[in-house]
Amino acid sequence: MIVPALITPFDTAGRPDAGALQALIDRLAPQVDGFLLLGSTGEAVALAPDERAALLAGVRAPGPVWVGVGDESLALARRHAEAAVAHGVERLLAMPPRFFDRALDPRAFQVYFEGLAELGEVWLYHVPVFTKMSFPVEVVVELARHPRINGIKDSSGEMARLEHYRRFAPGLRVFTGSGTTLPAAAASGAEGAILAVGNLAPRLFARVFSDARAGRADARLAGLAYETAALVGRGGVVLLKQMLRHLGLPAGVPRAPLPETSPLWPEAEALLARLQEEGWLL
């Protein structure tokens, strides 16, 4: 199950472009199994609550839909969650607050995530590259006992964490957010993947994931997927949007102060040529 962590297109004036986002969703829909809106790749941290709500009101995505709602306080996170639920979305993806991470004891995690679970189905989000903090596995296991905390997107790339979830929280649905460790995650029992590179070459990653789940291995395709995920990981949303624009897709530009182009573009252009030659691109 491959779910793109959707980018959020901005126009040259820095405004969120719901029309461009809908066009991208329509292009992706035949090749993916659901959508994540307003996640890390969606630059959600750069959007005000009213902008998030307006963007959700302006698009329709088929299949399972997750919406990123995490923020620095329960009050703000609940505001994002209420907007998502108002537009028919019930899977709420929430990273923990991180600014005051030293004050986050197990009780703080419980208050935050259970407060969100009052509004809909909550998925935990572990993304240490952005939060710069640990999400203790014992806290994840404890939260998984809540009847409305049903899944986790783990972008750490740490297979030991996935094995821990499988052993100690067997009812928790586990999706990886790491494209570079996708085969290992699939072999470890991950149910799916929510990936930034799902905006670009979803069929390639679906193939690699399904092969790994079935116990097959195509080293060349797995290597190509690894190279693609690693490059996008290094270049982030700036490079990803530049790659999508190069393909004529409705990516828009990143929101200032992020630049519009990446110094990694020469590598990306060469990689795109290979992906396009093999027919993996949208």
PDB file of C-alpha atoms in Angstrom, residues 45-272:
ATOM      1  CA  VAL A  45       4.332  24.004   9.491  1.00  0.00           C
ATOM      2  CA  ALA A  46       4.307  26.978   7.090  1.00  0.00           C
ATOM      3  CA  LEU A  47       0.513  27.176   6.961  1.00  0.00           C
ATOM      4  CA  ALA A  48      -1.781  29.089   9.295  1.00  0.00           C
ATOM      5  CA  PRO A  49      -4.827  27.226  10.669  1.00  0.00           C
ATOM      6  CA  ASP A  50      -7.227  29.057   8.344  1.00  0.00           C
ATOM      7  CA  GLU A  51      -5.025  28.225   5.335  1.00  0.00           C
ATOM      8  CA  ARG A  52      -5.000  24.560   6.279  1.00  0.00           C
ATOM      9  CA  ALA A  53      -8.775  24.525   6.620  1.00  0.00           C
ATOM     10  CA  ALA A  54      -9.277  26.338   3.290  1.00  0.00           C
ATOM     11  CA  LEU A  55      -6.962  23.899   1.512  1.00  0.00           C
ATOM     12  CA  LEU A  56      -8.866  20.902   2.863  1.00  0.00           C
ATOM     13  CA  ALA A  57     -12.142  22.491   1.783  1.00  0.00           C
ATOM     14  CA  GLY A  58     -10.786  23.010  -1.737  1.00  0.00           C
ATOM     15  CA  VAL A  59      -9.712  19.459  -2.592  1.00  0.00           C
ATOM     16  CA  ARG A  60     -11.205  15.984  -2.759  1.00  0.00           C
ATOM     17  CA  ALA A  61      -9.033  12.888  -2.562  1.00  0.00           C
ATOM     18  CA  PRO A  62     -10.262   9.330  -3.159  1.00  0.00           C
ATOM     19  CA  GLY A  63      -9.430   6.356  -0.991  1.00  0.00           C
ATOM     20  CA  PRO A  64      -8.105   6.481   2.558  1.00  0.00           C
ATOM     21  CA  VAL A  65      -7.010   9.997   3.502  1.00  0.00           C
ATOM     22  CA  TRP A  66      -4.754  11.074   6.338  1.00  0.00           C
ATOM     23  CA  VAL A  67      -4.323  14.698   7.409  1.00  0.00           C
ATOM     24  CA  GLY A  68      -1.391  16.006   9.413  1.00  0.00           C
ATOM     25  CA  VAL A  69      -2.637  17.785  12.534  1.00  0.00           C
ATOM     26  CA  GLY A  70       0.388  17.882  14.849  1.00  0.00           C
ATOM     27  CA  ASP A  71       1.393  21.136  16.513  1.00  0.00           C
ATOM     28  CA  GLU A  72       3.073  22.528  19.617  1.00  0.00           C
ATOM     29  CA  SER A  73       0.000  22.481  21.831  1.00  0.00           C
ATOM     30  CA  LEU A  74      -3.070  20.309  22.163  1.00  0.00           C
ATOM     31  CA  ALA A  75      -5.254  23.371  21.543  1.00  0.00           C
ATOM     32  CA  LEU A  76      -3.658  24.083  18.147  1.00  0.00           C
ATOM     33  CA  ALA A  77      -3.574  20.407  17.164  1.00  0.00           C
ATOM     34  CA  ARG A  78      -7.254  20.060  18.032  1.00  0.00           C
ATOM     35  CA  ARG A  79      -8.033  23.103  15.884  1.00  0.00           C
ATOM     36  CA  HIS A  80      -6.355  21.434  12.900  1.00  0.00           C
ATOM     37  CA  ALA A  81      -8.102  18.147  13.683  1.00  0.00           C
ATOM     38  CA  GLU A  82     -11.525  19.788  13.899  1.00  0.00           C
ATOM     39  CA  ALA A  83     -11.018  21.316  10.448  1.00  0.00           C
ATOM     40  CA  ALA A  84     -10.045  17.920   9.034  1.00  0.00           C
ATOM     41  CA  VAL A  85     -13.021  16.143  10.583  1.00  0.00           C
ATOM     42  CA  ALA A  86     -15.346  18.900   9.345  1.00  0.00           C
ATOM     43  CA  HIS A  87     -14.325  17.974   5.800  1.00  0.00           C
ATOM     44  CA  GLY A  88     -14.900  14.260   6.285  1.00  0.00           C
ATOM     45  CA  VAL A  89     -11.357  13.180   7.163  1.00  0.00           C
ATOM     46  CA  GLU A  90     -11.010  10.935  10.189  1.00  0.00           C
ATOM     47  CA  ARG A  91      -7.382   9.686  10.059  1.00  0.00           C
ATOM     48  CA  LEU A  92      -5.435  12.289  11.980  1.00  0.00           C
ATOM     49  CA  LEU A  93      -1.663  11.990  11.695  1.00  0.00           C
ATOM     50  CA  ALA A  94       0.071  13.723  14.591  1.00  0.00           C
ATOM     51  CA  MET A  95       3.729  14.101  15.439  1.00  0.00           C
ATOM     52  CA  PRO A  96       4.333  14.935  19.101  1.00  0.00           C
ATOM     53  CA  PRO A  97       5.052  18.484  20.221  1.00  0.00           C
ATOM     54  CA  ARG A  98       8.808  19.030  20.183  1.00  0.00           C
ATOM     55  CA  PHE A  99       9.747  22.573  21.233  1.00  0.00           C
ATOM     56  CA  PHE A 100       9.494  21.729  24.950  1.00  0.00           C
ATOM     57  CA  ASP A 101      10.515  18.108  24.468  1.00  0.00           C
ATOM     58  CA  ARG A 102      12.381  17.901  27.802  1.00  0.00           C
ATOM     59  CA  ALA A 103       9.086  18.433  29.609  1.00  0.00           C
ATOM     60  CA  LEU A 104       7.275  15.661  27.729  1.00  0.00           C
ATOM     61  CA  ASP A 105       6.881  12.835  30.215  1.00  0.00           C
ATOM     62  CA  PRO A 106       4.607   9.859  29.425  1.00  0.00           C
ATOM     63  CA  ARG A 107       1.616  11.673  30.914  1.00  0.00           C
ATOM     64  CA  ALA A 108       2.130  14.624  28.528  1.00  0.00           C
ATOM     65  CA  PHE A 109       2.103  12.292  25.509  1.00  0.00           C
ATOM     66  CA  GLN A 110      -1.071  10.682  26.832  1.00  0.00           C
ATOM     67  CA  VAL A 111      -2.872  14.010  27.316  1.00  0.00           C
ATOM     68  CA  TYR A 112      -1.903  15.204  23.848  1.00  0.00           C
ATOM     69  CA  PHE A 113      -2.751  12.127  21.788  1.00  0.00           C
ATOM     70  CA  GLU A 114      -5.828  11.090  23.752  1.00  0.00           C
ATOM     71  CA  GLY A 115      -7.105  14.653  23.416  1.00  0.00           C
ATOM     72  CA  LEU A 116      -6.849  14.297  19.648  1.00  0.00           C
ATOM     73  CA  ALA A 117      -8.454  10.851  19.745  1.00  0.00           C
ATOM     74  CA  GLU A 118     -11.636  12.463  21.062  1.00  0.00           C
ATOM     75  CA  LEU A 119     -12.067  13.883  17.549  1.00  0.00           C
ATOM     76  CA  GLY A 120     -11.186  10.986  15.266  1.00  0.00           C
ATOM     77  CA  GLU A 121      -8.889   8.081  14.486  1.00  0.00           C
ATOM     78  CA  VAL A 122      -5.334   9.043  15.455  1.00  0.00           C
ATOM     79  CA  TRP A 123      -2.126   7.857  13.819  1.00  0.00           C
ATOM     80  CA  LEU A 124       1.139   8.583  15.564  1.00  0.00           C
ATOM     81  CA  TYR A 125       3.978  10.113  13.546  1.00  0.00           C
ATOM     82  CA  HIS A 126       7.635   9.523  14.388  1.00  0.00           C
ATOM     83  CA  VAL A 127       9.870  11.708  12.229  1.00  0.00           C
ATOM     84  CA  PRO A 128      13.083  12.424  14.136  1.00  0.00           C
ATOM     85  CA  VAL A 129      14.760  14.177  11.189  1.00  0.00           C
ATOM     86  CA  PHE A 130      12.348  17.078  11.802  1.00  0.00           C
ATOM     87  CA  THR A 131      11.367  16.780  15.463  1.00  0.00           C
ATOM     88  CA  LYS A 132      14.969  16.147  16.648  1.00  0.00           C
ATOM     89  CA  MET A 133      13.500  14.150  19.502  1.00  0.00           C
ATOM     90  CA  SER A 134      12.841  10.593  20.531  1.00  0.00           C
ATOM     91  CA  PHE A 135       9.365   9.117  20.572  1.00  0.00           C
ATOM     92  CA  PRO A 136       9.909   6.389  23.184  1.00  0.00           C
ATOM     93  CA  VAL A 137       8.793   2.973  21.998  1.00  0.00           C
ATOM     94  CA  GLU A 138       7.279   2.214  25.396  1.00  0.00           C
ATOM     95  CA  VAL A 139       5.079   5.316  25.034  1.00  0.00           C
ATOM     96  CA  VAL A 140       3.997   4.213  21.548  1.00  0.00           C
ATOM     97  CA  VAL A 141       3.066   0.790  22.920  1.00  0.00           C
ATOM     98  CA  GLU A 142       1.052   2.325  25.743  1.00  0.00           C
ATOM     99  CA  LEU A 143      -0.763   4.747  23.421  1.00  0.00           C
ATOM    100  CA  ALA A 144      -1.601   1.859  21.075  1.00  0.00           C
ATOM    101  CA  ARG A 145      -3.884   0.469  23.794  1.00  0.00           C
ATOM    102  CA  HIS A 146      -6.285   3.359  23.171  1.00  0.00           C
ATOM    103  CA  PRO A 147      -9.196   2.216  20.967  1.00  0.00           C
ATOM    104  CA  ARG A 148      -8.880   5.231  18.615  1.00  0.00           C
ATOM    105  CA  ILE A 149      -5.077   5.323  18.285  1.00  0.00           C
ATOM    106  CA  ASN A 150      -4.786   2.813  15.499  1.00  0.00           C
ATOM    107  CA  GLY A 151      -1.579   3.329  13.538  1.00  0.00           C
ATOM    108  CA  ILE A 152       1.837   4.895  13.215  1.00  0.00           C
ATOM    109  CA  LYS A 153       3.867   6.388  10.413  1.00  0.00           C
ATOM    110  CA  ASP A 154       7.474   5.763  11.389  1.00  0.00           C
ATOM    111  CA  SER A 155      10.005   7.676   9.289  1.00  0.00           C
ATOM    112  CA  SER A 156      13.039   6.814  11.394  1.00  0.00           C
ATOM    113  CA  GLY A 157      14.246   3.985   9.166  1.00  0.00           C
ATOM    114  CA  GLU A 158      15.036   1.990  12.336  1.00  0.00           C
ATOM    115  CA  MET A 159      13.961  -1.596  11.797  1.00  0.00           C
ATOM    116  CA  ALA A 160      14.339  -2.373  15.507  1.00  0.00           C
ATOM    117  CA  ARG A 161      11.478   0.041  16.221  1.00  0.00           C
ATOM    118  CA  LEU A 162       9.215  -1.691  13.707  1.00  0.00           C
ATOM    119  CA  GLU A 163      10.043  -5.063  15.229  1.00  0.00           C
ATOM    120  CA  HIS A 164       9.233  -3.650  18.666  1.00  0.00           C
ATOM    121  CA  TYR A 165       5.827  -2.447  17.481  1.00  0.00           C
ATOM    122  CA  ARG A 166       5.078  -5.822  15.932  1.00  0.00           C
ATOM    123  CA  ARG A 167       5.960  -7.679  19.110  1.00  0.00           C
ATOM    124  CA  PHE A 168       4.526  -5.395  21.785  1.00  0.00           C
ATOM    125  CA  ALA A 169       1.742  -3.526  19.966  1.00  0.00           C
ATOM    126  CA  PRO A 170       0.437  -6.165  17.541  1.00  0.00           C
ATOM    127  CA  GLY A 171      -2.812  -4.308  16.872  1.00  0.00           C
ATOM    128  CA  LEU A 172      -1.055  -1.119  15.750  1.00  0.00           C
ATOM    129  CA  ARG A 173      -1.075  -0.562  11.983  1.00  0.00           C
ATOM    130  CA  VAL A 174       2.484   0.282  10.947  1.00  0.00           C
ATOM    131  CA  PHE A 175       3.365   2.309   7.867  1.00  0.00           C
ATOM    132  CA  THR A 176       6.928   3.289   7.082  1.00  0.00           C
ATOM    133  CA  GLY A 177       7.829   6.796   6.011  1.00  0.00           C
ATOM    134  CA  SER A 178      11.326   5.833   4.874  1.00  0.00           C
ATOM    135  CA  GLY A 179      11.797   5.090   1.202  1.00  0.00           C
ATOM    136  CA  THR A 180      15.431   4.062   1.641  1.00  0.00           C
ATOM    137  CA  THR A 181      14.540   1.196   3.983  1.00  0.00           C
ATOM    138  CA  LEU A 182      11.331   0.193   2.222  1.00  0.00           C
ATOM    139  CA  PRO A 183      12.183  -3.478   1.498  1.00  0.00           C
ATOM    140  CA  ALA A 184      13.320  -4.061   5.082  1.00  0.00           C
ATOM    141  CA  ALA A 185      10.174  -2.390   6.452  1.00  0.00           C
ATOM    142  CA  ALA A 186       7.973  -4.544   4.235  1.00  0.00           C
ATOM    143  CA  ALA A 187       9.819  -7.664   5.310  1.00  0.00           C
ATOM    144  CA  SER A 188       9.359  -6.577   8.940  1.00  0.00           C
ATOM    145  CA  GLY A 189       5.608  -6.543   8.491  1.00  0.00           C
ATOM    146  CA  ALA A 190       4.854  -2.905   7.648  1.00  0.00           C
ATOM    147  CA  GLU A 191       1.401  -2.716   6.102  1.00  0.00           C
ATOM    148  CA  GLY A 192       2.207   0.192   3.817  1.00  0.00           C
ATOM    149  CA  ALA A 193       4.323   3.245   3.176  1.00  0.00           C
ATOM    150  CA  ILE A 194       3.533   6.967   3.263  1.00  0.00           C
ATOM    151  CA  LEU A 195       6.293   8.513   1.182  1.00  0.00           C
ATOM    152  CA  ALA A 196       7.368  11.881  -0.210  1.00  0.00           C
ATOM    153  CA  VAL A 197       8.661  10.060  -3.294  1.00  0.00           C
ATOM    154  CA  GLY A 198       5.118   8.781  -3.783  1.00  0.00           C
ATOM    155  CA  ASN A 199       4.485  12.130  -5.495  1.00  0.00           C
ATOM    156  CA  LEU A 200       7.041  11.258  -8.139  1.00  0.00           C
ATOM    157  CA  ALA A 201       7.298   7.534  -8.881  1.00  0.00           C
ATOM    158  CA  PRO A 202       4.624   5.672  -6.913  1.00  0.00           C
ATOM    159  CA  ARG A 203       4.569   2.590  -9.139  1.00  0.00           C
ATOM    160  CA  LEU A 204       8.286   1.961  -8.600  1.00  0.00           C
ATOM    161  CA  PHE A 205       7.902   2.004  -4.833  1.00  0.00           C
ATOM    162  CA  ALA A 206       4.713  -0.066  -4.985  1.00  0.00           C
ATOM    163  CA  ARG A 207       6.605  -2.693  -6.979  1.00  0.00           C
ATOM    164  CA  VAL A 208       9.549  -2.774  -4.575  1.00  0.00           C
ATOM    165  CA  PHE A 209       7.204  -2.932  -1.576  1.00  0.00           C
ATOM    166  CA  SER A 210       5.050  -5.737  -2.983  1.00  0.00           C
ATOM    167  CA  ASP A 211       8.140  -7.727  -4.018  1.00  0.00           C
ATOM    168  CA  ALA A 212       9.534  -7.484  -0.497  1.00  0.00           C
ATOM    169  CA  ARG A 213       6.201  -8.472   1.070  1.00  0.00           C
ATOM    170  CA  ALA A 214       6.102 -11.524  -1.186  1.00  0.00           C
ATOM    171  CA  GLY A 215       9.669 -12.531  -0.362  1.00  0.00           C
ATOM    172  CA  ARG A 216      10.947 -11.664  -3.825  1.00  0.00           C
ATOM    173  CA  ALA A 217      13.861  -9.375  -4.609  1.00  0.00           C
ATOM    174  CA  ASP A 218      14.827  -7.411  -7.697  1.00  0.00           C
ATOM    175  CA  ALA A 219      18.131  -5.864  -6.692  1.00  0.00           C
ATOM    176  CA  ARG A 220      18.195  -3.437  -9.601  1.00  0.00           C
ATOM    177  CA  LEU A 221      14.728  -2.015  -8.929  1.00  0.00           C
ATOM    178  CA  ALA A 222      15.357  -1.896  -5.190  1.00  0.00           C
ATOM    179  CA  GLY A 223      18.585  -0.028  -5.887  1.00  0.00           C
ATOM    180  CA  LEU A 224      16.823   2.459  -8.136  1.00  0.00           C
ATOM    181  CA  ALA A 225      14.172   3.070  -5.480  1.00  0.00           C
ATOM    182  CA  TYR A 226      16.867   3.529  -2.848  1.00  0.00           C
ATOM    183  CA  GLU A 227      18.757   6.030  -5.006  1.00  0.00           C
ATOM    184  CA  THR A 228      15.564   7.994  -5.698  1.00  0.00           C
ATOM    185  CA  ALA A 229      14.470   8.080  -2.064  1.00  0.00           C
ATOM    186  CA  ALA A 230      17.948   8.984  -0.842  1.00  0.00           C
ATOM    187  CA  LEU A 231      18.254  11.898  -3.273  1.00  0.00           C
ATOM    188  CA  VAL A 232      14.804  13.265  -2.446  1.00  0.00           C
ATOM    189  CA  GLY A 233      15.627  12.840   1.230  1.00  0.00           C
ATOM    190  CA  ARG A 234      18.756  14.934   0.812  1.00  0.00           C
ATOM    191  CA  GLY A 235      17.056  17.622  -1.256  1.00  0.00           C
ATOM    192  CA  GLY A 236      13.764  17.724   0.615  1.00  0.00           C
ATOM    193  CA  VAL A 237      10.647  19.453  -0.618  1.00  0.00           C
ATOM    194  CA  VAL A 238      12.656  22.045  -2.585  1.00  0.00           C
ATOM    195  CA  LEU A 239      14.201  19.387  -4.819  1.00  0.00           C
ATOM    196  CA  LEU A 240      11.019  17.302  -4.991  1.00  0.00           C
ATOM    197  CA  LYS A 241       8.980  20.256  -6.243  1.00  0.00           C
ATOM    198  CA  GLN A 242      11.691  21.153  -8.745  1.00  0.00           C
ATOM    199  CA  MET A 243      11.621  17.588 -10.088  1.00  0.00           C
ATOM    200  CA  LEU A 244       7.824  17.634 -10.359  1.00  0.00           C
ATOM    201  CA  ARG A 245       7.841  21.011 -12.141  1.00  0.00           C
ATOM    202  CA  HIS A 246      10.432  19.687 -14.584  1.00  0.00           C
ATOM    203  CA  LEU A 247       7.975  16.928 -15.467  1.00  0.00           C
ATOM    204  CA  GLY A 248       5.210  19.472 -16.061  1.00  0.00           C
ATOM    205  CA  LEU A 249       3.297  18.480 -12.937  1.00  0.00           C
ATOM    206  CA  PRO A 250       1.363  21.022 -10.825  1.00  0.00           C
ATOM    207  CA  ALA A 251       3.845  21.305  -7.953  1.00  0.00           C
ATOM    208  CA  GLY A 252       4.046  25.043  -7.526  1.00  0.00           C
ATOM    209  CA  VAL A 253       6.981  26.393  -5.536  1.00  0.00           C
ATOM    210  CA  PRO A 254       7.991  26.076  -1.882  1.00  0.00           C
ATOM    211  CA  ARG A 255       6.870  28.759   0.509  1.00  0.00           C
ATOM    212  CA  ALA A 256       9.401  31.466   1.346  1.00  0.00           C
ATOM    213  CA  PRO A 257      11.962  31.503   2.811  1.00  0.00           C
ATOM    214  CA  LEU A 258      12.602  28.143   1.132  1.00  0.00           C
ATOM    215  CA  PRO A 259      14.328  28.585  -2.244  1.00  0.00           C
ATOM    216  CA  GLU A 260      12.760  27.483  -5.505  1.00  0.00           C
ATOM    217  CA  THR A 261      15.738  25.444  -6.737  1.00  0.00           C
ATOM    218  CA  SER A 262      18.161  22.970  -5.210  1.00  0.00           C
ATOM    219  CA  PRO A 263      21.937  22.628  -5.680  1.00  0.00           C
ATOM    220  CA  LEU A 264      21.272  18.912  -6.153  1.00  0.00           C
ATOM    221  CA  TRP A 265      19.424  19.552  -9.416  1.00  0.00           C
ATOM    222  CA  PRO A 266      22.132  18.123 -11.749  1.00  0.00           C
ATOM    223  CA  GLU A 267      21.914  14.785  -9.926  1.00  0.00           C
ATOM    224  CA  ALA A 268      18.131  14.917  -9.976  1.00  0.00           C
ATOM    225  CA  GLU A 269      17.940  15.703 -13.688  1.00  0.00           C
ATOM    226  CA  ALA A 270      20.097  12.688 -14.529  1.00  0.00           C
ATOM    227  CA  LEU A 271      18.020  10.448 -12.253  1.00  0.00           C
ATOM    228  CA  LEU A 272      14.755  11.691 -13.754  1.00  0.00           C
TER     229      LEU A 272
END
